[in-house]
GROMACS .gro file of C-alpha atoms in nm:
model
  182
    1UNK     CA    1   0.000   0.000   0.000
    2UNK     CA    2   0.152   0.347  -0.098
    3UNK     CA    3   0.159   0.607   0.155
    4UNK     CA    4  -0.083   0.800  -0.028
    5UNK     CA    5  -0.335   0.506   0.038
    6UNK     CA    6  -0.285   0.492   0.347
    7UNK     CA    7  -0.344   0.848   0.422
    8UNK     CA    8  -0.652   0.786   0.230
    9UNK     CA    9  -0.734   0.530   0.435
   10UNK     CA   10  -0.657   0.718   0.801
   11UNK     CA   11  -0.362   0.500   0.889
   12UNK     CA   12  -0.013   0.564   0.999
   13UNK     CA   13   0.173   0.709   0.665
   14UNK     CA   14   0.488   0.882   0.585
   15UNK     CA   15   0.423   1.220   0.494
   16UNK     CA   16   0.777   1.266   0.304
   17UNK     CA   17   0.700   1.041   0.031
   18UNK     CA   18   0.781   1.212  -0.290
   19UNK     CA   19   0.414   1.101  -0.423
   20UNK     CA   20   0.301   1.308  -0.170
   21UNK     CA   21   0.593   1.592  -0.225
   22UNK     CA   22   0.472   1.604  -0.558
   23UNK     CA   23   0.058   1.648  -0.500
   24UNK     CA   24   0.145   1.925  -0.260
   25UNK     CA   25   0.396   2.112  -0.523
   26UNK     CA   26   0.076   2.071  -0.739
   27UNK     CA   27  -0.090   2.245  -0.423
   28UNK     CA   28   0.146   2.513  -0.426
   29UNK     CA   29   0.108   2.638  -0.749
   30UNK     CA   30  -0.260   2.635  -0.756
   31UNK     CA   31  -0.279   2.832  -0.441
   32UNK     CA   32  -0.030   3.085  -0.606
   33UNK     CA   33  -0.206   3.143  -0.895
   34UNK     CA   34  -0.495   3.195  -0.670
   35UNK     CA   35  -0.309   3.450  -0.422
   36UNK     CA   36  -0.160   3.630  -0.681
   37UNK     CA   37  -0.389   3.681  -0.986
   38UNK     CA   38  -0.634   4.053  -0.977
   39UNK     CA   39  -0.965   3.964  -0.833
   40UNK     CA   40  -1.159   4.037  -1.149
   41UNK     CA   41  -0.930   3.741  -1.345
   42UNK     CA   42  -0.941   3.535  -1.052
   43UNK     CA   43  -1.386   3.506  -1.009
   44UNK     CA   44  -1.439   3.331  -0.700
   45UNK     CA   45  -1.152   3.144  -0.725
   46UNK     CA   46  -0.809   3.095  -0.944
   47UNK     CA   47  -0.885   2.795  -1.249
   48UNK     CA   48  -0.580   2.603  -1.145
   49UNK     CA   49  -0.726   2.597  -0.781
   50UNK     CA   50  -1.116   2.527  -0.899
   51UNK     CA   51  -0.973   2.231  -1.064
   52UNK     CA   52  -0.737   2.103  -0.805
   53UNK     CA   53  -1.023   2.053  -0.548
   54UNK     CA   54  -1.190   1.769  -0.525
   55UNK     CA   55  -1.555   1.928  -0.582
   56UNK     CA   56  -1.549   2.353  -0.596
   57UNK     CA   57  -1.901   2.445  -0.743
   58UNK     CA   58  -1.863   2.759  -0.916
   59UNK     CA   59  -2.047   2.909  -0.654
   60UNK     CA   60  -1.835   2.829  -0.403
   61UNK     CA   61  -1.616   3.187  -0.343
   62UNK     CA   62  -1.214   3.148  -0.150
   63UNK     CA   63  -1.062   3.465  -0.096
   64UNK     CA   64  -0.709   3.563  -0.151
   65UNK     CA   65  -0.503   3.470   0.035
   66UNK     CA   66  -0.573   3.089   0.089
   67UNK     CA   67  -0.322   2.780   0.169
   68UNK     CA   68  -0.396   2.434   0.132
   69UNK     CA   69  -0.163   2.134   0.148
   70UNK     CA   70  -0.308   1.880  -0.073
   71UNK     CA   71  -0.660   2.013  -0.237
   72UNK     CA   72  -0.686   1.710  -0.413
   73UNK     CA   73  -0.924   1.636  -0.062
   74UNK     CA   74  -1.150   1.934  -0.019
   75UNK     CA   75  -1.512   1.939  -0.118
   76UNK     CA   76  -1.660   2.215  -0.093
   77UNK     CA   77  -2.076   2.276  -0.127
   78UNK     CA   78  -2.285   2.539  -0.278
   79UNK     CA   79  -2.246   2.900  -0.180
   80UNK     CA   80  -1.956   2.825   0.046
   81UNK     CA   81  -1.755   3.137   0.142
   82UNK     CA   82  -1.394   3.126   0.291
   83UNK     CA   83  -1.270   3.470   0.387
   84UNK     CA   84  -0.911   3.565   0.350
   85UNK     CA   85  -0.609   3.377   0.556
   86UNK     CA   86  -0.805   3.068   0.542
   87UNK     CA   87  -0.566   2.763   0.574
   88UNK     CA   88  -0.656   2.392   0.499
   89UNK     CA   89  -0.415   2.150   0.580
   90UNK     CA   90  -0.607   1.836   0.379
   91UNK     CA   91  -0.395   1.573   0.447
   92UNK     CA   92  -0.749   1.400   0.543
   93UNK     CA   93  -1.113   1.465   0.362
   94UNK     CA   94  -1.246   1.808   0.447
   95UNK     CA   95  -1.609   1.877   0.349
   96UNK     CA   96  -1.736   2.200   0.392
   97UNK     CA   97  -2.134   2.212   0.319
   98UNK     CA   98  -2.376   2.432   0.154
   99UNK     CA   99  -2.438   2.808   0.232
  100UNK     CA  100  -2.131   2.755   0.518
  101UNK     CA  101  -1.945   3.046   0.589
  102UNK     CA  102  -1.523   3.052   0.720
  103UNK     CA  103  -1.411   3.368   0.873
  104UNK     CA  104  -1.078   3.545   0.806
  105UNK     CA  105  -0.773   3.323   0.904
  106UNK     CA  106  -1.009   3.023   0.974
  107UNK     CA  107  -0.783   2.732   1.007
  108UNK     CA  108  -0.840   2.357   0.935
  109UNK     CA  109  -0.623   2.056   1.039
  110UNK     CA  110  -0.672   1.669   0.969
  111UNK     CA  111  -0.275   1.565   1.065
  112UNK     CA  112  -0.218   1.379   1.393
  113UNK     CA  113   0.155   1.371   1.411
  114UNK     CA  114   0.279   1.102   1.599
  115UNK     CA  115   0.345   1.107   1.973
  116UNK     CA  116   0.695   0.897   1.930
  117UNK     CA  117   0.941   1.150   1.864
  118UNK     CA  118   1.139   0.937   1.652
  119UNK     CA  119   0.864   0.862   1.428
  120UNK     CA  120   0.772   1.198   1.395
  121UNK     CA  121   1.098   1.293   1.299
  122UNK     CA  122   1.059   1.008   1.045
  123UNK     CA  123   0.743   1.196   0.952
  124UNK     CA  124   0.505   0.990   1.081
  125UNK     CA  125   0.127   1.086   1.053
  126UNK     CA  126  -0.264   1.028   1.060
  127UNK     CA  127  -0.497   1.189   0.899
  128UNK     CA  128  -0.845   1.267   1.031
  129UNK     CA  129  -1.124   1.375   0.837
  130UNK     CA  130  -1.313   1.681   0.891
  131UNK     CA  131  -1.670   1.764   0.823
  132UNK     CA  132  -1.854   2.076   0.799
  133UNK     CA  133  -2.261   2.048   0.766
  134UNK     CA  134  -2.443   2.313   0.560
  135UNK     CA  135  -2.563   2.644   0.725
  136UNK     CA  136  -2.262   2.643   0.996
  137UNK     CA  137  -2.094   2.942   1.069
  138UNK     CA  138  -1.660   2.974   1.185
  139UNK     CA  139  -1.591   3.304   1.328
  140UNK     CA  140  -1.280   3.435   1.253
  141UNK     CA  141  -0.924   3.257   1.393
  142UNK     CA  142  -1.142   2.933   1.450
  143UNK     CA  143  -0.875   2.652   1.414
  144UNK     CA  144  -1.108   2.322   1.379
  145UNK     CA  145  -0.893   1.947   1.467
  146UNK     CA  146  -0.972   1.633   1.299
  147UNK     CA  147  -1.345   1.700   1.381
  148UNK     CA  148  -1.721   1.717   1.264
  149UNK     CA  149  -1.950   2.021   1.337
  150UNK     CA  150  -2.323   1.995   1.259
  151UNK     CA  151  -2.544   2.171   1.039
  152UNK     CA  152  -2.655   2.517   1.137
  153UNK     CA  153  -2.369   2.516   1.399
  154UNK     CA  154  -2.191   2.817   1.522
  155UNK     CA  155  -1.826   2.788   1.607
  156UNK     CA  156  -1.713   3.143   1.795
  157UNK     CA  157  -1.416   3.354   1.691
  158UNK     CA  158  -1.087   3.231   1.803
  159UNK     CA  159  -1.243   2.910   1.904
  160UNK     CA  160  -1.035   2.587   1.938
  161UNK     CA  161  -1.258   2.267   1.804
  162UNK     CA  162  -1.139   1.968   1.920
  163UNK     CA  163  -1.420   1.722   2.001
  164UNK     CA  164  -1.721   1.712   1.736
  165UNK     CA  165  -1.960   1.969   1.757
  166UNK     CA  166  -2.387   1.878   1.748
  167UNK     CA  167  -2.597   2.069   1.489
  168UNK     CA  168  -2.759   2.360   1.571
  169UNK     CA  169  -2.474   2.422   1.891
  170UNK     CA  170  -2.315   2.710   1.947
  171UNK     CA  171  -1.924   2.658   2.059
  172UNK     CA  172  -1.653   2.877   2.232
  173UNK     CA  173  -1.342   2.855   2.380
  174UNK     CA  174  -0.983   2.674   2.395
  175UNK     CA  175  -1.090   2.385   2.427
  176UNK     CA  176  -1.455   2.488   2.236
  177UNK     CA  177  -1.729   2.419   2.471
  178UNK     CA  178  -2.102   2.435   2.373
  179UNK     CA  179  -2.272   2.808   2.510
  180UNK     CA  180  -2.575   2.681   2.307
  181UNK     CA  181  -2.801   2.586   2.064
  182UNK     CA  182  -3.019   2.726   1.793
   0.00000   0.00000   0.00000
């Protein structure tokens, strides 16, 4: 099994691989073109980036600037907005869901490095899948973990998601904590 599949799959993989080196080189120049092209050119998003992601509707609207690590594992749904300084570090799937809006500098992590240091120095990894219902709103600085959060959520500004978040809750804090629900 190549380490690709086996991120795929959520298990223990090397993230060094050059397979991998090579899909996020791919990355990197999508999300340049994107970062760096006028708004009017770019649309809602740059062409190399639109067709690097998995599923980017052309509704779908990512502001400049934006960093992702793979792409090749984001879905994004109808009328999703990402504001600017949004980061998505797909290593796992990341769904994002109809009419769901990211703050500015939103961040979004699937990697679990590993707790041995001398496999993570080998570059030892997990990746966890994160999904986003439809209708859920990240305020700004949110950094979400490996997680789910429900439809019609609300995750606070600055929040730190860690454990999965119901639909319709509202969630604050380091760790997030549900305040309550709509």
């Amino acid at each position: 099994m190549s380490e690709r599949e086996k991120m795929a799959a959520g298990e223990w993989y090397c993230c060094l691989d050059g397979e991998l080196e090579a899909l996020r080189q791919l990355a990197r120049n999508a999300v340049h073109q994107h970062n760096t092209m006028l708004p009017d050119e770019r649309g809602s998003m740059a062409p190399a980036l639109a067709a690097l992601l998995a599923k980017a509707p052309a509704d779908a609207f990512i502001e400049a600037p934006f960093h992702c690590s793979y792409g090749v594992n984001i879905t994004l749904g109808s009328r999703v907005y990402l504001n600017a300084g949004c980061t998505i570090l797909d290593s796992g799937t990341v769904v994002v869901g109809d009419r769901s809006m990211l703050g500015p500098g939103v961040h979004i992590y699937c990697a679990e490095h590993h707790k041995d240091v001398a496999l993570r120095k080998a570059g030892i990894e997990m990746a966890r899948p994160v999904v986003i219902g439809e209708d859920v709103w990240i305020g700004g600085g949110a950094i979400i973990l490996g997680v789910s959060v429900g439809d019609g959520a609300i995750v606070g500004a600055g929040a730190v998601v860690t454990k999965d978040v119901p639909a319709g809750a509202t969630v604050t804090g380091n760790p997030a904590r549900i305040h309550g629900r709509t």
